[in-house]
XYZ file of C-alpha atoms in Angstrom:
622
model
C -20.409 -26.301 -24.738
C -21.239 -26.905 -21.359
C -22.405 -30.872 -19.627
C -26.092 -30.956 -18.872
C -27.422 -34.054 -17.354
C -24.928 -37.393 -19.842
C -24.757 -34.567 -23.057
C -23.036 -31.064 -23.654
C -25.011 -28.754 -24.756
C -24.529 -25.315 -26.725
C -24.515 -22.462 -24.519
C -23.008 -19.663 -26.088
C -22.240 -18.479 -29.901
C -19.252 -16.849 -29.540
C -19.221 -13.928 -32.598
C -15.933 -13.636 -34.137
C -15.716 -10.593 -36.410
C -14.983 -10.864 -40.027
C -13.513 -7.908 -41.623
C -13.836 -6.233 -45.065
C -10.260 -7.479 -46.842
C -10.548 -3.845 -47.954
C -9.968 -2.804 -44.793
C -7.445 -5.029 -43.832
C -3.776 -4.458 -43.561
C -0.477 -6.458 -42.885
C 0.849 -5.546 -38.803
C -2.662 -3.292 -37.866
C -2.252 -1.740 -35.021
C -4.769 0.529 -34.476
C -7.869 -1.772 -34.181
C -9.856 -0.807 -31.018
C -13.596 0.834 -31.875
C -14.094 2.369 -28.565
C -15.059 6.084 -28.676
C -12.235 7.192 -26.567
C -9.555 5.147 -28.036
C -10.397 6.125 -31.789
C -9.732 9.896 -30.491
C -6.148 8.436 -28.743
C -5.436 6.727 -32.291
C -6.192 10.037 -33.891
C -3.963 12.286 -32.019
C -1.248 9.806 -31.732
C -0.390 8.825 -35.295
C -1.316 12.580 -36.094
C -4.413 11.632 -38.051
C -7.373 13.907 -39.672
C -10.891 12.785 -38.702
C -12.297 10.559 -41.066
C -9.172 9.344 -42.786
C -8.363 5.719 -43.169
C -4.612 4.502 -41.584
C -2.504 3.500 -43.750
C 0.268 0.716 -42.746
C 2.711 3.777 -43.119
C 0.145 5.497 -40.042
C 0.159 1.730 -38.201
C 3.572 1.783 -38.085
C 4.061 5.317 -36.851
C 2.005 4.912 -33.952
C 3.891 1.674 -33.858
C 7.332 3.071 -32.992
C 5.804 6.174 -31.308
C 3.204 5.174 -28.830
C 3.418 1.238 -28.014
C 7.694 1.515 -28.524
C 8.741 5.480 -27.841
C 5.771 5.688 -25.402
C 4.720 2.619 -23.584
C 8.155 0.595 -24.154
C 11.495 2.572 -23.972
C 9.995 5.432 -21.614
C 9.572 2.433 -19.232
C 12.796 1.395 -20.026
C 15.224 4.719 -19.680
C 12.800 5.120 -16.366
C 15.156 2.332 -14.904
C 18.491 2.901 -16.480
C 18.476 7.087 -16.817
C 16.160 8.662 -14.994
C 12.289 9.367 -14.090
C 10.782 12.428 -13.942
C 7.794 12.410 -11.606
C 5.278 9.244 -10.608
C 2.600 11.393 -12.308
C 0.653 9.654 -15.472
C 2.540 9.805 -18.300
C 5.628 11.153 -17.071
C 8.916 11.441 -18.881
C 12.388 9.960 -18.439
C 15.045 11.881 -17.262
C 18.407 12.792 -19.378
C 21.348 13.878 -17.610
C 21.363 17.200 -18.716
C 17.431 18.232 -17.911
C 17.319 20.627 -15.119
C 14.379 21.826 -12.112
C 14.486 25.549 -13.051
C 11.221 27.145 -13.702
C 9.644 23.462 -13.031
C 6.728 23.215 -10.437
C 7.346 22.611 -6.631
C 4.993 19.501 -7.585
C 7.427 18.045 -10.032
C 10.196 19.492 -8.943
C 9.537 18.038 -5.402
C 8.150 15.032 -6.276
C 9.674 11.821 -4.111
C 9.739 9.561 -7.475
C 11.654 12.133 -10.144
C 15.010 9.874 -10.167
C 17.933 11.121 -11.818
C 20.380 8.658 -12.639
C 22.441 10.411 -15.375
C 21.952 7.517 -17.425
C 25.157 5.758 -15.729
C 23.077 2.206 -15.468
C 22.051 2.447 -19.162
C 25.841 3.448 -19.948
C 27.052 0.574 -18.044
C 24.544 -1.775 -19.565
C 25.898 -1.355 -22.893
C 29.188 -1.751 -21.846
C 28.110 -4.984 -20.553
C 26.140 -5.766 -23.697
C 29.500 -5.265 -26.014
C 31.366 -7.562 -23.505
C 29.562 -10.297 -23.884
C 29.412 -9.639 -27.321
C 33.142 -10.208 -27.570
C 33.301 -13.447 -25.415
C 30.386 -14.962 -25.833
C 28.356 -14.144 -29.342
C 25.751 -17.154 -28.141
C 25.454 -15.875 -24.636
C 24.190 -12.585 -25.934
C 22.362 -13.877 -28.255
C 20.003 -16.091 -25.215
C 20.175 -12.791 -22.729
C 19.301 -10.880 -26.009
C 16.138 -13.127 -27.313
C 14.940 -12.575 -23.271
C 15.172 -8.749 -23.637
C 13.319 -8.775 -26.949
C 10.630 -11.542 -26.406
C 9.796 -10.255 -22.816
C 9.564 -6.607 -23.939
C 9.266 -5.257 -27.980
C 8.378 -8.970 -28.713
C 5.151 -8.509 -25.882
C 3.916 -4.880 -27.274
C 4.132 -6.766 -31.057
C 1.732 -9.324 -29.587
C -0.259 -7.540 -27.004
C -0.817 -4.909 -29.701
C -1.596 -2.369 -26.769
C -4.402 0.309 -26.557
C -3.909 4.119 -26.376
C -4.846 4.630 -23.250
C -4.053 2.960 -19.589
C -5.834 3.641 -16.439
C -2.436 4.130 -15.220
C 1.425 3.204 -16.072
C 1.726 -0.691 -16.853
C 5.963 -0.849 -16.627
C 5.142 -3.438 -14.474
C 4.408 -5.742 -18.139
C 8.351 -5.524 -19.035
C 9.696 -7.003 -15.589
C 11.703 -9.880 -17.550
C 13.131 -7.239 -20.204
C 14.353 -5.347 -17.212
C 15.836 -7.829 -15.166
C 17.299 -8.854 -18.800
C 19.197 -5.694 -19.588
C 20.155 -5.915 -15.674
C 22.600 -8.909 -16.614
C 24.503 -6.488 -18.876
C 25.077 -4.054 -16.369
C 26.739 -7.196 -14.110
C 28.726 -7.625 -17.368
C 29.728 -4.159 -17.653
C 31.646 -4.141 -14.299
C 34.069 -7.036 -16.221
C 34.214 -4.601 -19.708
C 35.178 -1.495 -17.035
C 38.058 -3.740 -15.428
C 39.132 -4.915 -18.876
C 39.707 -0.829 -19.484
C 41.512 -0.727 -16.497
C 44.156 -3.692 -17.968
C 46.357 -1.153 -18.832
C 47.007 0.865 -15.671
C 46.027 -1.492 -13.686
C 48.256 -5.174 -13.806
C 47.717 -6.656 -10.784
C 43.785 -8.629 -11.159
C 42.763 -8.430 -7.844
C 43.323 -4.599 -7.770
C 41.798 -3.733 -11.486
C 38.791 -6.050 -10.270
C 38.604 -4.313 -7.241
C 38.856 -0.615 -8.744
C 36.163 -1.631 -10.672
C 33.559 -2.865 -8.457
C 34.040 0.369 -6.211
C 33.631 2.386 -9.163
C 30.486 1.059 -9.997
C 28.955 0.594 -7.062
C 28.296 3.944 -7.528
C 25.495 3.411 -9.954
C 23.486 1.132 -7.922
C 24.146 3.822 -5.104
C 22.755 6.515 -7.425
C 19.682 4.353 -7.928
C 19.201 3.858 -4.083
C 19.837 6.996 -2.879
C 17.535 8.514 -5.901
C 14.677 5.654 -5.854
C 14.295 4.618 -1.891
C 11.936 7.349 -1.102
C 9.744 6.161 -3.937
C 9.874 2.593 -3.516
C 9.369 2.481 0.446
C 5.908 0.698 1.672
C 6.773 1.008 5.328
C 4.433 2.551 7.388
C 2.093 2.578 4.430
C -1.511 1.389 5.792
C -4.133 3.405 3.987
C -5.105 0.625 1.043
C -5.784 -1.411 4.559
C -7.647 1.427 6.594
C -9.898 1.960 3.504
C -10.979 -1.131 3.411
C -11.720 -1.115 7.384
C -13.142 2.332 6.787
C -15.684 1.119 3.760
C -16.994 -1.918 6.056
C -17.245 0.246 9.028
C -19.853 2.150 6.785
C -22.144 -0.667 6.906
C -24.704 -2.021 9.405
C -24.149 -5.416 10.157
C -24.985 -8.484 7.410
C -24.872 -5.818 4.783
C -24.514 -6.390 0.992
C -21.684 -4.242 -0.050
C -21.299 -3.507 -3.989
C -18.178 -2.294 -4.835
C -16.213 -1.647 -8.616
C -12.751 -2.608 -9.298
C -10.016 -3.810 -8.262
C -8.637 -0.928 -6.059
C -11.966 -1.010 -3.706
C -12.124 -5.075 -3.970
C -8.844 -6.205 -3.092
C -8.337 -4.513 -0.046
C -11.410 -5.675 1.018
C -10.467 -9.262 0.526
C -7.486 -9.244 2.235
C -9.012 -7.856 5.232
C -11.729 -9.995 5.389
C -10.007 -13.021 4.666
C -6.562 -12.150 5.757
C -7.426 -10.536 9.242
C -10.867 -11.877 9.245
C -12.612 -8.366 9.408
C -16.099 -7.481 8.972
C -16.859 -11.132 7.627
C -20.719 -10.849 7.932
C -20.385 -7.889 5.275
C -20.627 -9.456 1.674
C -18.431 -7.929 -0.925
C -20.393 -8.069 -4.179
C -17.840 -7.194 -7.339
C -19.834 -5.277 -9.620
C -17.089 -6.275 -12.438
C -17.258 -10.002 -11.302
C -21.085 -10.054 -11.349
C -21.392 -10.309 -15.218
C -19.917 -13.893 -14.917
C -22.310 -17.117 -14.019
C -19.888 -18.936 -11.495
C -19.501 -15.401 -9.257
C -22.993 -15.258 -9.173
C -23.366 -18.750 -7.856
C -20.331 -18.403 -5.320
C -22.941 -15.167 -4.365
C -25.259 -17.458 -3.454
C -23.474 -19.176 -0.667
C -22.665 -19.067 2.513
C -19.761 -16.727 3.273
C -17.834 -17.009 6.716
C -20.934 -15.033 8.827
C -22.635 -13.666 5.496
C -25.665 -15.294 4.388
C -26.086 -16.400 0.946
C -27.258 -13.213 -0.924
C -31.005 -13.177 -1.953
C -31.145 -13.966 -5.426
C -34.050 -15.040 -7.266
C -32.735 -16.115 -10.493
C -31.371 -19.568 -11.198
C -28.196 -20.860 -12.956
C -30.077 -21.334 -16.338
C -31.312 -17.954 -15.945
C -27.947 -16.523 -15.985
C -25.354 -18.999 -17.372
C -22.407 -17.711 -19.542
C -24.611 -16.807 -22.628
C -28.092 -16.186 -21.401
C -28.586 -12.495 -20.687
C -25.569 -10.917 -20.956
C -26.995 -8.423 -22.040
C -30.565 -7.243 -22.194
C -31.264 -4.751 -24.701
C -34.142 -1.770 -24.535
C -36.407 -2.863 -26.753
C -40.086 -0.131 -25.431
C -43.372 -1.995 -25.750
C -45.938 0.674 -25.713
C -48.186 -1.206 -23.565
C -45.480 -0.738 -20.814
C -45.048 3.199 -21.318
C -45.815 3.941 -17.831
C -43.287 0.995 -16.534
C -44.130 -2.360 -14.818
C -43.277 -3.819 -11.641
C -39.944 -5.093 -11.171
C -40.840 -8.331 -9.620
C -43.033 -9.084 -12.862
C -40.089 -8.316 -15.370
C -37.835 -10.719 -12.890
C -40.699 -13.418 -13.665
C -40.917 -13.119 -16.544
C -37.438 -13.522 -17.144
C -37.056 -16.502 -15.178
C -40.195 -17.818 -17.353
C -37.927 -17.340 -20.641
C -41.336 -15.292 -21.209
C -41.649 -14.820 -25.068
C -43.290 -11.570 -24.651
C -39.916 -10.305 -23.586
C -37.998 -11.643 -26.566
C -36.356 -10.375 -30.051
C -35.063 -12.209 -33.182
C -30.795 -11.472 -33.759
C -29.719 -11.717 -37.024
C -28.113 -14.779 -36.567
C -31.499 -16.251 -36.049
C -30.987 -16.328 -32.006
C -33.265 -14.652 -29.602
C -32.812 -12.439 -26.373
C -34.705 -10.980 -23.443
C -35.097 -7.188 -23.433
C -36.295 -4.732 -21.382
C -39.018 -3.636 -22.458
C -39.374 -0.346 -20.210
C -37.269 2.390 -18.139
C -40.095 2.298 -15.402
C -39.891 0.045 -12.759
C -41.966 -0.432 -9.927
C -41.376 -1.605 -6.643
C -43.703 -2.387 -3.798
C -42.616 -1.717 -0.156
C -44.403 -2.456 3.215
C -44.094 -0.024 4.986
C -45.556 -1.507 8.058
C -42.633 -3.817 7.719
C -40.287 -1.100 7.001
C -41.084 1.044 10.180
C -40.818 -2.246 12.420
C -37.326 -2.702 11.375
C -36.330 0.605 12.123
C -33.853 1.286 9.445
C -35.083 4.579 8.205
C -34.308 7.536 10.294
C -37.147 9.547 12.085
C -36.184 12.637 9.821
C -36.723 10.840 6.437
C -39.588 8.946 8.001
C -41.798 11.523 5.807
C -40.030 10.479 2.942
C -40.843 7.146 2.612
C -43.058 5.962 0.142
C -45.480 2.826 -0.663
C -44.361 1.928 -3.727
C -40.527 3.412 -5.715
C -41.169 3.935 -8.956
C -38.092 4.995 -11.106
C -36.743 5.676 -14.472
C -33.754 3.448 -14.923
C -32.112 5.870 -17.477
C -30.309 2.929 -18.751
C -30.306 1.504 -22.829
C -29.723 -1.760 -21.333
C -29.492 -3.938 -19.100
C -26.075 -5.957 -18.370
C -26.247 -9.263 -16.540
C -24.840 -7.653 -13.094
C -27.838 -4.786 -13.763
C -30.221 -8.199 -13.365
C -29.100 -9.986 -10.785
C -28.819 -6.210 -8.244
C -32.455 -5.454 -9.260
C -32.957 -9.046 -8.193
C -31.525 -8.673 -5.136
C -32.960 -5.320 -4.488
C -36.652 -6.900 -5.277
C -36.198 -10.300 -3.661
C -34.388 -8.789 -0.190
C -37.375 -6.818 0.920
C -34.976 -4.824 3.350
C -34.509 -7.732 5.287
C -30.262 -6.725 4.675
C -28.677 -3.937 4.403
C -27.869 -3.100 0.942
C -25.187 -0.417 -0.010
C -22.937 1.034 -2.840
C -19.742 2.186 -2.370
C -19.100 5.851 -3.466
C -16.566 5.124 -5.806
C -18.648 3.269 -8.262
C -19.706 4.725 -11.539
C -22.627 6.508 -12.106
C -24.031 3.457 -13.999
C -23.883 1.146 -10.898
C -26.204 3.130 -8.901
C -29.248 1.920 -11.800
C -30.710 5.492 -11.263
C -31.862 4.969 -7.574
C -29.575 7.744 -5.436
C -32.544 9.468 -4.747
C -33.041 6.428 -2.488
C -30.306 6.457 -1.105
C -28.727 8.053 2.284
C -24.408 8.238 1.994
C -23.439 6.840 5.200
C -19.349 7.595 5.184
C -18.263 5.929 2.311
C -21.081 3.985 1.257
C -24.716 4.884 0.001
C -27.335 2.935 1.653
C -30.318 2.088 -0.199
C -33.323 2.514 1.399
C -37.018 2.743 0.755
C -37.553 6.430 1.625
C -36.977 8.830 -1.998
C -36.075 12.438 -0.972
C -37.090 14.249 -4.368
C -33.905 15.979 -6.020
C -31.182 14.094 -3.723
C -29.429 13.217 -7.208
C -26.559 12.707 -5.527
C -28.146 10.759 -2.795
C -28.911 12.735 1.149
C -26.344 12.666 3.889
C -26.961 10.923 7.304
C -25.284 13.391 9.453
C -25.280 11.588 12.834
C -24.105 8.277 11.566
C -21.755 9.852 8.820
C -20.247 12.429 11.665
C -19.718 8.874 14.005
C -18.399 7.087 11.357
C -15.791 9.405 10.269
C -14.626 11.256 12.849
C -14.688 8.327 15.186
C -15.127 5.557 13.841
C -12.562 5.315 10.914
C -8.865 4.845 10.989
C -6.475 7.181 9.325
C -3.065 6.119 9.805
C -0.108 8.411 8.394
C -2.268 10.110 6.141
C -0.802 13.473 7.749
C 3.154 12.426 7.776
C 4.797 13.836 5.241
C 7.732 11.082 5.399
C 5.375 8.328 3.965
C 5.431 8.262 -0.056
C 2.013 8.212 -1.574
C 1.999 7.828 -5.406
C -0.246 9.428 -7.850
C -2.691 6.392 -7.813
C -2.090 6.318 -3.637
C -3.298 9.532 -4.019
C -5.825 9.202 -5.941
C -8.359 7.252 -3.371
C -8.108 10.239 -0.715
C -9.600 12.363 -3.396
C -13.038 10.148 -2.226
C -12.703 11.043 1.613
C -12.160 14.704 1.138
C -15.622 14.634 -0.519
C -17.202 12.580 1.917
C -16.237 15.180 4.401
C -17.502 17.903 2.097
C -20.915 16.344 2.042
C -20.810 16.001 5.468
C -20.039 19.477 6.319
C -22.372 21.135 3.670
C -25.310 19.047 4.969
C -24.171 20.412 8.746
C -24.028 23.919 7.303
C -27.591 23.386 5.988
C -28.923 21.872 9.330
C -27.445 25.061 10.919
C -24.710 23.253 12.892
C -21.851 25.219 12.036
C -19.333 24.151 15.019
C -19.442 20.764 14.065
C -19.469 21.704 10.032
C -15.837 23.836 11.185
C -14.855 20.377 12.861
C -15.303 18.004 10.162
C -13.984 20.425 7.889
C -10.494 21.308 10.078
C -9.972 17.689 10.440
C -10.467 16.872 7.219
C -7.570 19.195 6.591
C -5.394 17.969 9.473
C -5.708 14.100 8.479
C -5.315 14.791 4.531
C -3.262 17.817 4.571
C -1.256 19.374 1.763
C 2.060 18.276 2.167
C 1.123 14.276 1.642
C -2.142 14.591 0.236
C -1.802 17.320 -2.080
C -4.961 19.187 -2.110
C -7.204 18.318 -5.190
C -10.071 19.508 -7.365
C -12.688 18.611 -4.549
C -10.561 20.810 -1.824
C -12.137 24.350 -3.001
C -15.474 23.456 -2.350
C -14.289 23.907 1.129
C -13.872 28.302 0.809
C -17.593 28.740 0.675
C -18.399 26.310 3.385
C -15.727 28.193 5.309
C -16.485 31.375 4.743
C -20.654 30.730 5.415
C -19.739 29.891 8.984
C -16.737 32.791 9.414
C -13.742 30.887 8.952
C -11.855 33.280 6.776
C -8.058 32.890 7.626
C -8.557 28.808 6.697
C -10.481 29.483 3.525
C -7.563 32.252 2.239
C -4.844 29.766 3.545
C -6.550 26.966 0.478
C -7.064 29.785 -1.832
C -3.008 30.700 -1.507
C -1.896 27.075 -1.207
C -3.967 26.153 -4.517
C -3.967 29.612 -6.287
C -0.076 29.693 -6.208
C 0.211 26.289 -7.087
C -1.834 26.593 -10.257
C -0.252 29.732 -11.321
C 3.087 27.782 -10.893
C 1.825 24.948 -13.032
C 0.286 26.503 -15.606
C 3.298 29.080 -15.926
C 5.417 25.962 -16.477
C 2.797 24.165 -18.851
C 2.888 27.544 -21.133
C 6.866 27.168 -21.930
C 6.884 23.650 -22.292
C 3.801 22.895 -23.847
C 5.096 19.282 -24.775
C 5.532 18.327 -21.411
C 1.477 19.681 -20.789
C -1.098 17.483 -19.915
C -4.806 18.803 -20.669
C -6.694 17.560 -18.113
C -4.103 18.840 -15.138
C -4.526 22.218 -17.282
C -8.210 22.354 -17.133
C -7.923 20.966 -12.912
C -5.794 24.107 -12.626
C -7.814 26.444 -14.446
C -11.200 25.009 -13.009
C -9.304 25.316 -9.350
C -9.086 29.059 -10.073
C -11.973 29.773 -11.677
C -14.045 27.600 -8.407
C -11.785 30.152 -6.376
C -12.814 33.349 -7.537
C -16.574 32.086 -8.086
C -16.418 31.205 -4.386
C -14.511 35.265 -3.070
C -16.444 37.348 -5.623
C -19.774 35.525 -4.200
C -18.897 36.544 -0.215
C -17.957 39.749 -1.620
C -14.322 39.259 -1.439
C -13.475 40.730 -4.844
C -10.043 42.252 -4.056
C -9.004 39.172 -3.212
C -10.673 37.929 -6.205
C -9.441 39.331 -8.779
C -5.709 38.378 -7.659
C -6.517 34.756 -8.568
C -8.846 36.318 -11.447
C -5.813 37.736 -13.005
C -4.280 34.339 -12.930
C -7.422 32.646 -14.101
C -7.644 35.142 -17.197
C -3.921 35.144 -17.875
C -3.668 31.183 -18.416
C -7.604 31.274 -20.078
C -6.129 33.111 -23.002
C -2.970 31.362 -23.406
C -4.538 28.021 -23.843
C -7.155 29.489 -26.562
C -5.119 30.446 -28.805
């Protein structure tokens, strides 16, 4: 219900599902229907496709993927050991050795050994208490359990994370931390026999284990260090430098957003660029804060008015084809028609309600181009491409409410801002329209000038070589003493194809100097030994070797080949510890290797990493 002038009114019918009692079971636990997490059920409680779970199967994936998995591997990560900050990683025991392991797991700043001496201590502590004080334990004990097992029992977790979530069990941590304060008392109650004198045995005993929390800072500090960290802040700098002034920026989630937040309201950067949260967007009161006045941003054009998209009212806007509307309508008449509640756009639910549709993938859009050249904004080398009218297949099913209200801005801005998508977003946020769209660093620019085949959207060279070679900051992205983590890492992964976009469209353009430029300090600001190089990196080889750079393209090939050989060496004798998709990076690194030697006729150096390639192929078929 929501107030509306002295009443409340119905807004939204919430749909709560009601399930077959057939199907039903006491303590589910598998219960999600999304595609990928029906496959994680699956190989998780060791399922055959098609079969029902049984409790018996709830209760194995139960104790072995939201307890073994997402529960006590968080746990012995504190109290034994970690083996790498890479997804998924295992806890250490004592006895578990580097040999034959990876220099990227072997070397990697967050594998922690502790030899389990915290854990050991902890239950020392636990038995202490135990023996002085049964209710004591029992309170520290009901914290441990109701901030950790207790939370997976009622948070009933997925099977799958977009990355580790120890974070959830803080409390049980800091619970089990009380026992190892406790187990310093049990150690000097061992002592009482060889020890009389209090002060001493007490003493003995808190040198002794000070060694444990020196273990876990001489292991962890590496790994837990911020300082001299700035690149979550430089991104954010770099992503706003990549707009024109008063620009609409959309962005995805919350590792783009948040950054850009702080900086803008924080440090007050860049405040007359609006960040528009593609995530937020589905909800009516982010919309409506869109349509305000932001610090030096302008209230963002938007058509549409609250009762047009209220909690409730198109959420979601099915395809529903009208074959009148085959060859597609114009935008700005679907956008009327929608604010019109227009009937013609409506279908009957089965609950008896009714919803808007959209009733074709065509859109049109008109542009003046009169108005267009006046402001300037395309550049003289796309002039040729810019058209009268866009016209474009949506290649969408649907429409969500944050699909709406960016065609509405799109349709009601008439270029007057600049409007532009960061490159991190999915495919699904760009609605279809790259091949409008000219990348500008880290940010696509939409603009009303289509270059036919640009699927990925054209480069900019002039303002993308300004921007990123001048214009952005890159601080301690090339020391090797910072710690970046895997998800730290995982940003980077955007820039070094930025730069590779930059420096093919140079090579095309016949500017090879500057194409060796980008590309050399590309590899100087994100080089190996902090940025590890990634799946993107040997795109660089053929670049290099078009414009004659051999001894850098064989200096990636070696640094990658040898790394993926080492890998996938390791991944072949412990295939419990392998993770398929860093199998199929490594054999795709290879395979992008050879494809890229073999086609500048380099084919004794080739078949080196082809022997590799074919080596590991087999293996992992059989």
């Amino acid at each position: 219900y929501r107030k509306k002038g002295d009443k409340y009114v119905v807004y939204d019918h919430k749909i709560i599902n009601k399930f077959d009692p057939k199907h039903e079971t006491i303590f589910p636990r598998m219960h999600s229907k999304q595609g990928n997490h029906i496959e994680a059920y699956l190989r998780w409680a060791k399922l055959p496709r098609g079969k029902k779970p049984t409790m018996k199967d709830n209760l194995y994936f139960f104790f072995r993927y939201q307890i073994g998995h997402m529960y006590l591997r968080y746990f012995f990560w504190n109290f034994a050991g970690r083996e790498s900050d890479i997804q998924d990683a295992d806890w250490l025991r004592p006895w578990d050795s580097t040999k034959g392991m990876p220099d990227s797991l072997s070397m990697n700043k967050a594998r922690n050994q502790f030899f389990m001496l915290p854990f050991i201590l902890g239950i020392l502590g636990l038995f202490y208490q135990y023996n002085k004080d049964k209710n004591g334990t029992l309170i520290v004990g009901m914290l441990w359990f109701l901030t950790g097992i207790a939370m997976i029992m009622y948070l009933n977790q997925p099977p799958t994370e977009p990355r580790e979530r120890d974070y959830i069990f803080a409390g049980s941590t800091y619970a089990f931390a009380f026992w190892i304060g406790f187990g310093v008392l049990a150690l000097a109650d061992l002592l009482q026999n060889f020890l009389k004198k209090d002060v001493l045995r007490y003493g003995v005993s808190t040198l002794a284990c000070l060694a444990v929390p020196g273990i876990m800072a001489a292991e962890g500090w590496d790994d837990h260090s911020r300082a001299n960290r700035w690149h979550s802040v430089d991104s954010a700098k770099n992503l706003l430098n990549s707009c024109d002034k008063n620009a609409v920026l959309f962005t995805g989630g919350d590792n783009d957003t948040f950054p850009l937040w702080y900086v803008q309201e924080v440090e007050g950067f860049r405040t007359d660029v609006r960040v528009c949260n593609l995530s937020l967007l589905n909800t009516d009161w982010y919309i409506e804060q869109m349509k305000r006045q932001a610090y030096y941003s302008d209230p963002l054009p938007i058509s549409l008015e609250f009762d047009n998209f209220i909690q409730g009212k198109n959420d979601y806007l099915p395809f529903v084809e009208k074959p009148a509307l085959k060859g597609g309508m114009y935008l700005k008449q679907y956008l009327k028609m929608i604010k019109e509640n227009n009937r013609e756009l409506m279908v009957q639910l089965q609950n008896g309600g009714e919803i808007s549709t959209l009733p074709t993938n065509i859109l049109a859009l008109n542009v003046d181009t009169h108005a267009v050249n006046e402001m300037k904004i395309v550049p003289n080398n796309r002039k040729m491409f810019v058209v009268n009218k866009m016209v474009w297949d949506i290649g969408q099913k649907a429409l969500e409410k944050k699909d709406l209200i960016m065609l509405d801005m799109i349709a009601t801005n008439e270029w007057k801002r600049p409007i532009y998508f960061s490159t991190t977003l999915g495919n699904d946020n760009y609605l279809n329209l790259r091949e409008y769209m000219q990348m500008e660093g880290l940010a696509y620019r939409l603009l009303p000038a289509k270059v036919p085949g640009a699927t990925d959207g054209y480069v900019n060279t002039d303002i993308m070589y300004e921007r990123m070679m001048k214009g952005y900051a890159w601080r301690n992205l090339d020391n090797p003493n910072i710690y970046y983590d895997e998800n730290q890492r995982r940003f980077p992964l955007n820039l070094r194809s930025s730069f590779y976009r930059l420096a093919e469209e140079l090579v095309m353009e016949q500017k090879n100097d500057k194409a060796k430029e980008v590309i050399h300090f590309c590899l100087a600001k994100l080089p190996d030994n902090t940025i590890p190089y990634d799946y993107f990196t040997p795109r660089f080889v053929p670049l290099l070797l078009q414009i004659g750079d051999e001894k850098t393209a064989m200096d990636i090939c070696k640094v990658m080949g040898e790394r993926a050989d080492q890998e996938l060496a390791y991944f072949t004798v412990n295939r419990k510890k392998a993770n398929n998709q860093e199998i199929e990076i490594n054999l795709y690194v290879l395979n992008q290797i050879v494809s890229s030697l073999r086609q500048f006729n380099k084919n004794e150096q080739a078949k080196v990493y082809e022997d590799i390639f074919k080596k590991y192929e087999s293996n992992y078929q059989q």
